[in-house]
PDB file of C-alpha atoms in Angstrom:
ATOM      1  CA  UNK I   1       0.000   0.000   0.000  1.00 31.00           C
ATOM      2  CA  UNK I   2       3.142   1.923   0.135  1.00 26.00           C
ATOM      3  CA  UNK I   3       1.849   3.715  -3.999  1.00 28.00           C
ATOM      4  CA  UNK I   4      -0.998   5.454  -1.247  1.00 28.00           C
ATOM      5  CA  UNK I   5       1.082   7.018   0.547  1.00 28.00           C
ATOM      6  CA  UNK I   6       3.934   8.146  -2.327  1.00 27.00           C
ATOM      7  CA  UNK I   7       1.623  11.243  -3.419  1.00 29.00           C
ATOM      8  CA  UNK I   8       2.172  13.197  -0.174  1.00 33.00           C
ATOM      9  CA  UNK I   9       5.342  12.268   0.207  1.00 34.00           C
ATOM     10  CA  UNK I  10       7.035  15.222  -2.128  1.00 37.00           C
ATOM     11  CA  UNK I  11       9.886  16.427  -0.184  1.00 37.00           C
ATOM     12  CA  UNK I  12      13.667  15.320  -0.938  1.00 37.00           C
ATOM     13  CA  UNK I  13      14.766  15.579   2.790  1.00 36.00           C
ATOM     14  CA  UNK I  14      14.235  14.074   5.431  1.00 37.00           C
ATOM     15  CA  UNK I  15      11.653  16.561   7.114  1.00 41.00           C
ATOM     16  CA  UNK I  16       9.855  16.655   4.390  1.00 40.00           C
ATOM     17  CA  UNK I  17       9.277  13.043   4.267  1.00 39.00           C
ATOM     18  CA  UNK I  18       8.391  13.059   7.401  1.00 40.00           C
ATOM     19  CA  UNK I  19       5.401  15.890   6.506  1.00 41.00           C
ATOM     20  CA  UNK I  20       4.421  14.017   3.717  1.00 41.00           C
ATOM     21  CA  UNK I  21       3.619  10.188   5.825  1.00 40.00           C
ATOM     22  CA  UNK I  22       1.947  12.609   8.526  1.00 40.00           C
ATOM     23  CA  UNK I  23       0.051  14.297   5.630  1.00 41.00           C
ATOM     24  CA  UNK I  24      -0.599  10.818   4.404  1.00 43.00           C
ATOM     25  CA  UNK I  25      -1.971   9.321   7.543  1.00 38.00           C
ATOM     26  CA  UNK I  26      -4.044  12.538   8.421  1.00 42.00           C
ATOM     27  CA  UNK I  27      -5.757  12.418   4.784  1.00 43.00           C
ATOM     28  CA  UNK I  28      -6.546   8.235   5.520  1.00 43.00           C
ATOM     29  CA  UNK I  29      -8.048   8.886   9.019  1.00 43.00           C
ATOM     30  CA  UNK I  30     -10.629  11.476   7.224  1.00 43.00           C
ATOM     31  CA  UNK I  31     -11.524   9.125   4.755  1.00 43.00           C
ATOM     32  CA  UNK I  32     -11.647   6.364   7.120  1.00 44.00           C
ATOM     33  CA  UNK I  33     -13.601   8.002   9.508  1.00 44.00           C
ATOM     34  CA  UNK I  34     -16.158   8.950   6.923  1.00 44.00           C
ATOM     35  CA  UNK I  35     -16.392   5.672   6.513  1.00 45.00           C
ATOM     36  CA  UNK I  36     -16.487   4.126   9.658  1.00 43.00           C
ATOM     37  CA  UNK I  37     -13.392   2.783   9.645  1.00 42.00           C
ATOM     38  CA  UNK I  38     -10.297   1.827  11.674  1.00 37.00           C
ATOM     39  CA  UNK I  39      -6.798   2.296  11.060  1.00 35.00           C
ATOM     40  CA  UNK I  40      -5.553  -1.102  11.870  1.00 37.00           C
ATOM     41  CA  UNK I  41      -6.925  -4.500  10.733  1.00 36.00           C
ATOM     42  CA  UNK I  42     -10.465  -5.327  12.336  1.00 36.00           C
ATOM     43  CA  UNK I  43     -10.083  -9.180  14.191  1.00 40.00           C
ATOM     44  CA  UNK I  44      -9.648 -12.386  12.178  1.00 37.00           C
ATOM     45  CA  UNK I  45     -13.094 -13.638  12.959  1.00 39.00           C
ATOM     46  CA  UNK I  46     -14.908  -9.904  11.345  1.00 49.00           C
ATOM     47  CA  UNK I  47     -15.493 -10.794   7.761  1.00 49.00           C
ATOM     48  CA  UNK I  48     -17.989  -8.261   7.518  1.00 49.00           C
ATOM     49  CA  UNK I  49     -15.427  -5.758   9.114  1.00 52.00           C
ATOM     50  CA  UNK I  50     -11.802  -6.959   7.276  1.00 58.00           C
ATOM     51  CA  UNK I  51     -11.146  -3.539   5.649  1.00 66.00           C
ATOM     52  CA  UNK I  52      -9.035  -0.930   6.601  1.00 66.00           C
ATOM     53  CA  UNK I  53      -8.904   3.072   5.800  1.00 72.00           C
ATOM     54  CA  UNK I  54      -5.781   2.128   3.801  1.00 77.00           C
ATOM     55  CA  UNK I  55      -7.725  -0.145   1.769  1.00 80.00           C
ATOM     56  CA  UNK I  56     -10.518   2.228   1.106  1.00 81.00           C
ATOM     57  CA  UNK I  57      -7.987   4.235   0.284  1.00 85.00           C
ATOM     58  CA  UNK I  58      -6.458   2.329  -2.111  1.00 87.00           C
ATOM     59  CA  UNK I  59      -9.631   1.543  -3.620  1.00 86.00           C
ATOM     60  CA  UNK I  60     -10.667   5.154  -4.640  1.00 88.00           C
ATOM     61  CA  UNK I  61      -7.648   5.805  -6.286  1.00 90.00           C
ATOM     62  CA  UNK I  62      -7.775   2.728  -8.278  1.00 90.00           C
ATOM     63  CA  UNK I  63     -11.014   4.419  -9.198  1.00 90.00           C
ATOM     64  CA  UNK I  64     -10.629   7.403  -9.453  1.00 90.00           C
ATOM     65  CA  UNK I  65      -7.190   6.628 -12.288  1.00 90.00           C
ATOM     66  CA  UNK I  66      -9.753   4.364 -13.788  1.00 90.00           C
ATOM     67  CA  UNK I  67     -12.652   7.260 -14.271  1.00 90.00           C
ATOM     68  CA  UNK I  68      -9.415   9.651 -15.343  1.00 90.00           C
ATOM     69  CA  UNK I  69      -8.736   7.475 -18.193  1.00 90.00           C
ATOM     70  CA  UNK I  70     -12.496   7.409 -19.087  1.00 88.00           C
ATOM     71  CA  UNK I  71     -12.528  11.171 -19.549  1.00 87.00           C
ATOM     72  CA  UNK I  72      -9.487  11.672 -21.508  1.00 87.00           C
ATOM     73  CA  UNK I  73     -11.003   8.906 -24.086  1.00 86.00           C
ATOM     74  CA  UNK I  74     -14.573  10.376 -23.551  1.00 88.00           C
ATOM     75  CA  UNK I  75     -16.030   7.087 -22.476  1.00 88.00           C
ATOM     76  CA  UNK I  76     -19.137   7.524 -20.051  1.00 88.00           C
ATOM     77  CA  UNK I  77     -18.802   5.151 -17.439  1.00 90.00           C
ATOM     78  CA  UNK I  78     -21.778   3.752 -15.460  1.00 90.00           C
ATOM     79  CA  UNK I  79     -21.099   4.093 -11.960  1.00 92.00           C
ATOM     80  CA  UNK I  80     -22.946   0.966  -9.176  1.00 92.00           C
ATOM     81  CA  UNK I  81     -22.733   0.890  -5.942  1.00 91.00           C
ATOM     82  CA  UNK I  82     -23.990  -2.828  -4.457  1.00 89.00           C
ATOM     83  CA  UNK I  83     -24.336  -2.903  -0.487  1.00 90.00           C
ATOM     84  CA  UNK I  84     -24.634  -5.857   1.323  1.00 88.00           C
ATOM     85  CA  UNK I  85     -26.655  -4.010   4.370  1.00 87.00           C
ATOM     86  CA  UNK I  86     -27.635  -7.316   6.386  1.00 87.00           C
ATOM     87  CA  UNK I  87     -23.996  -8.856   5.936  1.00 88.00           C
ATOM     88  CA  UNK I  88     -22.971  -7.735  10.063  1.00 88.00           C
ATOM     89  CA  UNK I  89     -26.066  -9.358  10.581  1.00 89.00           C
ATOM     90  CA  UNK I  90     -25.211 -12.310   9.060  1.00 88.00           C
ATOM     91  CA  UNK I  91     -22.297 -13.034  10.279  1.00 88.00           C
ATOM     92  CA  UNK I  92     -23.547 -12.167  13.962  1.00 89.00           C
ATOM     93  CA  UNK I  93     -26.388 -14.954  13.423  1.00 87.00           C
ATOM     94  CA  UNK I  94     -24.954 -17.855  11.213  1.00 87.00           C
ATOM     95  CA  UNK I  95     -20.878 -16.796  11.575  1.00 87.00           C
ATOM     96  CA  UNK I  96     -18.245 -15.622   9.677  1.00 87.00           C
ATOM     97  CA  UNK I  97     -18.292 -19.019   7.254  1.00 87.00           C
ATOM     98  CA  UNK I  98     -21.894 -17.232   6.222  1.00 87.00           C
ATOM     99  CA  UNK I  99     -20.114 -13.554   5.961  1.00 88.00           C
ATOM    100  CA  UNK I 100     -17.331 -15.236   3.715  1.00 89.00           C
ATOM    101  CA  UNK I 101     -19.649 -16.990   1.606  1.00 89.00           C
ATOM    102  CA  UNK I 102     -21.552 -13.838   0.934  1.00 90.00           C
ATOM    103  CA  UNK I 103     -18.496 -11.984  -0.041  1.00 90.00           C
ATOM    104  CA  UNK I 104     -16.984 -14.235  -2.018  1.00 90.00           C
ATOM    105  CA  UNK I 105     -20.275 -14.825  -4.317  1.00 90.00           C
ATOM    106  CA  UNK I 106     -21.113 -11.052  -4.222  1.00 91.00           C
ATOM    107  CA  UNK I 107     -17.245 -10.514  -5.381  1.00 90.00           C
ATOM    108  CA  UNK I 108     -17.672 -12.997  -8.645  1.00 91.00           C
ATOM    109  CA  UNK I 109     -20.711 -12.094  -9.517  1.00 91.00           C
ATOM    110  CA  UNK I 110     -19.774  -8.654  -9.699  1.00 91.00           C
ATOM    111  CA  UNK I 111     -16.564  -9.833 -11.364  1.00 91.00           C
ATOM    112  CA  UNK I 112     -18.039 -11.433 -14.157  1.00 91.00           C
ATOM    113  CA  UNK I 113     -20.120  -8.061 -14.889  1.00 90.00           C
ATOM    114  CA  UNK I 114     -17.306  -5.873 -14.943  1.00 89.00           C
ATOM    115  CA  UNK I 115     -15.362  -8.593 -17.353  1.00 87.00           C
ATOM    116  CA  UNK I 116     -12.218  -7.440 -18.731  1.00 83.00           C
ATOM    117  CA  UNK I 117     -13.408  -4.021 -19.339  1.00 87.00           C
ATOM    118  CA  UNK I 118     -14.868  -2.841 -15.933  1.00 91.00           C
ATOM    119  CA  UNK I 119     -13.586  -2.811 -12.758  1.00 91.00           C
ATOM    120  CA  UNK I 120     -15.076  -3.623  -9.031  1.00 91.00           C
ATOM    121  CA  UNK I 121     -14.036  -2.063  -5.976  1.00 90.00           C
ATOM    122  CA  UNK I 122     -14.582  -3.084  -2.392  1.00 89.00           C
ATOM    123  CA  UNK I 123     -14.569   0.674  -0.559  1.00 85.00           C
ATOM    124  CA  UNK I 124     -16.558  -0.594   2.758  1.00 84.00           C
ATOM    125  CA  UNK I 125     -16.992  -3.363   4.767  1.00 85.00           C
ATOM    126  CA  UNK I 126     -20.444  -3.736   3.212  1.00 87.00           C
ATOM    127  CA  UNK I 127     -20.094  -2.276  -0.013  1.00 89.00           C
ATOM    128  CA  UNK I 128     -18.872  -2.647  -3.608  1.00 91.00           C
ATOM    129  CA  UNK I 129     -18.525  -0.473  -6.575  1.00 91.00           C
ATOM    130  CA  UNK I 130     -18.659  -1.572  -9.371  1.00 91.00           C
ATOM    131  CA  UNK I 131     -17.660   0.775 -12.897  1.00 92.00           C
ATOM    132  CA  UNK I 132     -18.616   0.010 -16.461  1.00 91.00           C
ATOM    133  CA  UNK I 133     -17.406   1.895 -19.219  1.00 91.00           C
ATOM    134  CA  UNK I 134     -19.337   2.535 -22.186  1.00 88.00           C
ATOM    135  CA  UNK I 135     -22.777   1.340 -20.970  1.00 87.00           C
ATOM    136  CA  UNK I 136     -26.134   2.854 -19.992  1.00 87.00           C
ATOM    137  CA  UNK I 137     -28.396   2.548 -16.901  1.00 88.00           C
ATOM    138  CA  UNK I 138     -31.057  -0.575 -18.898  1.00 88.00           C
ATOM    139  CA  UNK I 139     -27.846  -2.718 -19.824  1.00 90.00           C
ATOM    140  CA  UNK I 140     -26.213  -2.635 -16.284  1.00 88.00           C
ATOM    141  CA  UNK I 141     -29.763  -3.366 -14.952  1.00 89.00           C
ATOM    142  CA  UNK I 142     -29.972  -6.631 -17.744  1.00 89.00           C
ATOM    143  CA  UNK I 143     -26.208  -7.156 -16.482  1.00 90.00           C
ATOM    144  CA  UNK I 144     -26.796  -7.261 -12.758  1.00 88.00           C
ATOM    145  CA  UNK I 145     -30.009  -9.482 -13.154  1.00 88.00           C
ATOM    146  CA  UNK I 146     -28.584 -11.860 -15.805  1.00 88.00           C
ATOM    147  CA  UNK I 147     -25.817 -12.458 -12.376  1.00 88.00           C
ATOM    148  CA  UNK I 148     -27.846 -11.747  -9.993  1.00 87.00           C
ATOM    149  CA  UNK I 149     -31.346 -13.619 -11.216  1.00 85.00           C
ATOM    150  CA  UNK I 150     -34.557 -11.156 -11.505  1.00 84.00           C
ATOM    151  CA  UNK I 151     -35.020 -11.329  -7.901  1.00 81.00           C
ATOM    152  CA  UNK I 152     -31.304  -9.933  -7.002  1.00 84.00           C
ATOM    153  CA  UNK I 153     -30.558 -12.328  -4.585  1.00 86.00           C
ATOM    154  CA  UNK I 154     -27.592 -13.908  -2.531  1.00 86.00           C
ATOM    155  CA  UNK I 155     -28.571 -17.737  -2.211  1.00 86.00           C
ATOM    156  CA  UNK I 156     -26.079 -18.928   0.637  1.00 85.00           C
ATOM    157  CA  UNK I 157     -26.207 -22.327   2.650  1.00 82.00           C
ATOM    158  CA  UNK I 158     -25.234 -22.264   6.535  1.00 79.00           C
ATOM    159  CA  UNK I 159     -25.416 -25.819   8.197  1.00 78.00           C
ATOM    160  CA  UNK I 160     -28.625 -27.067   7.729  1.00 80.00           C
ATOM    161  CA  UNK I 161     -29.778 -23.507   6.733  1.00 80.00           C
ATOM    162  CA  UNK I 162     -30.870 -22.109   3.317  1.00 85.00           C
ATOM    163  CA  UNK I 163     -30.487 -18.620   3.658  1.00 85.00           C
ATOM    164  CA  UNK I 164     -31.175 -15.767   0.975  1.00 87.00           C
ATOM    165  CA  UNK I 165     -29.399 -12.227   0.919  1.00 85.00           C
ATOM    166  CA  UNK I 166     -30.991  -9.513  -1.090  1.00 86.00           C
ATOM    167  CA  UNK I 167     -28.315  -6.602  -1.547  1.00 88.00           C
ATOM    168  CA  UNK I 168     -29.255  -3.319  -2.393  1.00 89.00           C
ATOM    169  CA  UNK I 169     -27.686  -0.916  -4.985  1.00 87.00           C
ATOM    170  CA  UNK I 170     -28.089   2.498  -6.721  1.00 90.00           C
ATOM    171  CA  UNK I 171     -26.628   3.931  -9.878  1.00 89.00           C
ATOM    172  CA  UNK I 172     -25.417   6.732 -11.582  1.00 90.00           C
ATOM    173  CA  UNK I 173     -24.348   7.722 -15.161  1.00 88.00           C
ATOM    174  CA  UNK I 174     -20.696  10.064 -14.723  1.00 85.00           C
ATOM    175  CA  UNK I 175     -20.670  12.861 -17.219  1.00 75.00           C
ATOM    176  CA  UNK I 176     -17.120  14.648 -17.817  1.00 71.00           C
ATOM    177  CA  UNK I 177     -17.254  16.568 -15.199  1.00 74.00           C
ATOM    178  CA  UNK I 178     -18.144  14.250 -12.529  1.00 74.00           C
ATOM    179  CA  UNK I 179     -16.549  14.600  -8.984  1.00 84.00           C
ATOM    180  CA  UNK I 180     -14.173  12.111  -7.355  1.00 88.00           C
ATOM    181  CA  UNK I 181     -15.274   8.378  -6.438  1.00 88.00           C
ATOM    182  CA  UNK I 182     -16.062   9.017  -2.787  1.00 88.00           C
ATOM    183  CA  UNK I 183     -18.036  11.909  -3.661  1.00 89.00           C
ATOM    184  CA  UNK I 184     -19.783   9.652  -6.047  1.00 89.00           C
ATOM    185  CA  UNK I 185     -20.814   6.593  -3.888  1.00 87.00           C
ATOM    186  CA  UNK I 186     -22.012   8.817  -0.683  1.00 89.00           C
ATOM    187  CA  UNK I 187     -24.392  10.870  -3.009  1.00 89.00           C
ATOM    188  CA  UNK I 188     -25.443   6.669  -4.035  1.00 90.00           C
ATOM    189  CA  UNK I 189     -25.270   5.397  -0.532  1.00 89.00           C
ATOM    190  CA  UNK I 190     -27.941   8.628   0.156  1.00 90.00           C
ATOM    191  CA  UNK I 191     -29.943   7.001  -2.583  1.00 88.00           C
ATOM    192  CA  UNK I 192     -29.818   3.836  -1.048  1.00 87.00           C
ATOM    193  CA  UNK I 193     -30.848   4.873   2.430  1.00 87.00           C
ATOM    194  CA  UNK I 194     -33.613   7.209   1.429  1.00 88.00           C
ATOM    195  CA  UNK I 195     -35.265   3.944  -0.616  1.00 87.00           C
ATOM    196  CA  UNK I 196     -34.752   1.862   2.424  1.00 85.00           C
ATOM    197  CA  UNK I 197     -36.458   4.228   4.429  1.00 87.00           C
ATOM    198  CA  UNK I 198     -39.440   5.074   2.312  1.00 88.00           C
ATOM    199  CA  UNK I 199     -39.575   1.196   1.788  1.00 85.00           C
ATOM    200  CA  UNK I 200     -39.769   1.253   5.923  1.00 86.00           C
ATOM    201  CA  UNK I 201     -42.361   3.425   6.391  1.00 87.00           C
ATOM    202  CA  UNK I 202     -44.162   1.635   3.557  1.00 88.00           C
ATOM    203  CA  UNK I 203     -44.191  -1.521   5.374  1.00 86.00           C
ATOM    204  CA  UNK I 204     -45.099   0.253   8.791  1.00 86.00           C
ATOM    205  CA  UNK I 205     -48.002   1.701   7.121  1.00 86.00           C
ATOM    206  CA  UNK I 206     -49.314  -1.922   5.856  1.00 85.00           C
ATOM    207  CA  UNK I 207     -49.176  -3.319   9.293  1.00 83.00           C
ATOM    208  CA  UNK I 208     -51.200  -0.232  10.645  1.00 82.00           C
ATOM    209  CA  UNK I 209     -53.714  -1.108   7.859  1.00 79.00           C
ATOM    210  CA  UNK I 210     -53.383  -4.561   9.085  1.00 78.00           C
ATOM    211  CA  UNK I 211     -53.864  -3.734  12.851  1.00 74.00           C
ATOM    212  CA  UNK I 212     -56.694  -1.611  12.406  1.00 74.00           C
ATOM    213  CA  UNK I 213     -58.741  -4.074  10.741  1.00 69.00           C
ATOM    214  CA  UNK I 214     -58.152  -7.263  13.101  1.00 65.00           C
ATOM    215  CA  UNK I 215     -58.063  -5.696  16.575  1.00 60.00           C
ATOM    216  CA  UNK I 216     -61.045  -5.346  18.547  1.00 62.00           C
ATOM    217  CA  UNK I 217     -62.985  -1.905  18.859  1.00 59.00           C
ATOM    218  CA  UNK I 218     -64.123  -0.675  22.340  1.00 62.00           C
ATOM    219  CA  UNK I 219     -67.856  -0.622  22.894  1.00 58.00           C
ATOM    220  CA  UNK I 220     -69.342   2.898  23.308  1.00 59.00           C
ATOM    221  CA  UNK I 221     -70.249   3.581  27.089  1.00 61.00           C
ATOM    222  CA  UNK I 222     -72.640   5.495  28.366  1.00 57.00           C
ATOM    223  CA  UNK I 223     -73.519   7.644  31.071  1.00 55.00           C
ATOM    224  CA  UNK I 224     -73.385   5.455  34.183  1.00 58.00           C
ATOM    225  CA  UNK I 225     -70.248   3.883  32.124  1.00 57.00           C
ATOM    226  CA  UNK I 226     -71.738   1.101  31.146  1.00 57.00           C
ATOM    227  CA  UNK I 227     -71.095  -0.241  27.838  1.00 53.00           C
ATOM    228  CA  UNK I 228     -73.976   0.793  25.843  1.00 53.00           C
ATOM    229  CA  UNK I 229     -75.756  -2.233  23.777  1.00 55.00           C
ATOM    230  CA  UNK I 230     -77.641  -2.376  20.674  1.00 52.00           C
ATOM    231  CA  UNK I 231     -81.231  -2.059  21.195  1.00 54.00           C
ATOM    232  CA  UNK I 232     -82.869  -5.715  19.693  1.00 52.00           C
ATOM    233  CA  UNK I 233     -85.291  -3.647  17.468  1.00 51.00           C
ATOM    234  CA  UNK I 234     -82.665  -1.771  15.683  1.00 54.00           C
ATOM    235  CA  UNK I 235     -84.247  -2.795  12.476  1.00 57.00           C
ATOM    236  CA  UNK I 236     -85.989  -0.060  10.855  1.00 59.00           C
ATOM    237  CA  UNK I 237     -90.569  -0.765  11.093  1.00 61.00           C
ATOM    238  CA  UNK I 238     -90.423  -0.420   7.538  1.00 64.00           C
ATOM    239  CA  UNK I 239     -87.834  -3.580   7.120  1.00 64.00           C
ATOM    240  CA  UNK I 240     -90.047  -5.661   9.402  1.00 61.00           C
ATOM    241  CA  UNK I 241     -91.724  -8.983   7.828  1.00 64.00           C
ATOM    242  CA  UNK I 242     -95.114  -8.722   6.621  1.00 67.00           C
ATOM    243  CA  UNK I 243     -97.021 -11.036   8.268  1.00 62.00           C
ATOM    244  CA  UNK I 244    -100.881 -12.176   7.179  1.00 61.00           C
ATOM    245  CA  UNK I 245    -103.512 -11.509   9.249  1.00 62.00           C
ATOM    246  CA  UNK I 246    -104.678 -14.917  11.051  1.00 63.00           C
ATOM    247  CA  UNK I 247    -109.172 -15.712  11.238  1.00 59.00           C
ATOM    248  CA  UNK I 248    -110.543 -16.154  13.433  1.00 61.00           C
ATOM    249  CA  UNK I 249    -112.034 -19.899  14.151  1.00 59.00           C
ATOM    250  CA  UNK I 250    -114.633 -20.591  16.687  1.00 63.00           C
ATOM    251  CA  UNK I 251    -113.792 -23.067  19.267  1.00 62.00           C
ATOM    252  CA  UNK I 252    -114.958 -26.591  19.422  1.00 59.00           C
ATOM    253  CA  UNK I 253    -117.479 -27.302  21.831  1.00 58.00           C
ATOM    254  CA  UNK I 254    -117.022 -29.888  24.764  1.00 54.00           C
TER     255      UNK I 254
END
């Protein structure tokens, strides 16, 4: 990771190398902590958390040299950011195996849409961006569903489990002029989060449909707080039966 840290190192002497690895760490700690992320390595047994600043770091250079050579050849690229938001989850419930699996699948799949062309980055511990050069917002969508299936779907196995992981992911279409990477997938993360809450408050508006339809409704009281009853002839004179009038019969003599 030593190339991250070259840029800021400018100075012949030794001072000014010195400037230039505190100018480098500074810079990785704002990125990281924008992220959420630590300096060091996160434990062995953190799947969902094995990523450092410096590797975030890393990653949106990569892609930002990547969208550089884009410009200069005027290429639009097609910018997709894929998080895995239940992966901590995951790995909390059914273990790290569960995390890897998810990681691993999520990385080839996304792999085999960038092909030799594109090129996926891992910038958090949960999500991955993915660029592709030369191609609009309908064929990425055909792209991610022709690896993904139409549902967009993880389909992982833990023990005796079957478990499914449905990612989410927003995209944009860079013009020339478009700002650097990390700019890029926070204004997509935003995306992201606003869906997932509209699609909360969507389901919390179903279940108060639900609720108010099944629970039981309090009888009216009345004055002496009783519950008040419905009269037995509530029925309207008009809706009664019409009934024939009976003849009399004389009775039969003893």
């Amino acid at each position: 990771m030593s190339h991250v840290l070259s840029r800021h190192a400018g100075a012949h002497h030794e001072g000014g190398r010195a400037a230039g690895r505190r100018a480098g760490w500074s810079s990785l700690r704002r990125i990281g902590a924008w992220l959420g992320l630590s300096s060091r390595a996160a434990a062995p047994h953190a799947e969902s958390q094995r990523l450092t600043a410096i590797d975030a770091c890393a990653a949106f250079r990569k892609g930002d040299e990547f969208l550089q050579r884009c410009r200069e050849d005027r290429v639009p690229v097609t910018v997709l950011v894929f998080e895995l938001h239940d992966l901590p989850e995951l790995e909390c419930v059914f273990g790290a195996g569960a995390a890897r699996q998810a990681i691993v699948q999520a990385t080839a799949k996304l792999q085999r849409i960038a092909g030799t062309q594109g090129m996926v980055l891992r910038t958090d511990p949960t999500l991955f961006t993915l660029l592709l050069p030369d191609t609009d917002k309908d064929d990425a969508l055909d792209m991610l569903r022709g690896a993904f299936g139409e549902s967009c779907a993880l389909e992982l196995e833990a023990g005796d489990e079957d478990l499914v992981l449905v990612p989410e992911f927003a995209l944009r279409i860079l013009s020339t002029e478009a700002p650097p990477l990390v700019d890029v997938q926070h204004g997509l993360c935003c995306d992201i989060q606003q869906a997932r809450a509209r699609e909360q408050q969507r389901r919390e508006y179903l279940q108060r449909e639900r609720e108010s339809h099944s629970r039981p409704m309090p009888l009216p009281r009345t004055a002496q707080g009783r519950p008040e009853r419905e009269s037995p002839r509530a029925v309207h004179p008009e809706q009664y039966p019409r009934i024939p009038m009976t003849m009399p019969v004389p009775l039969g003599r003893r």
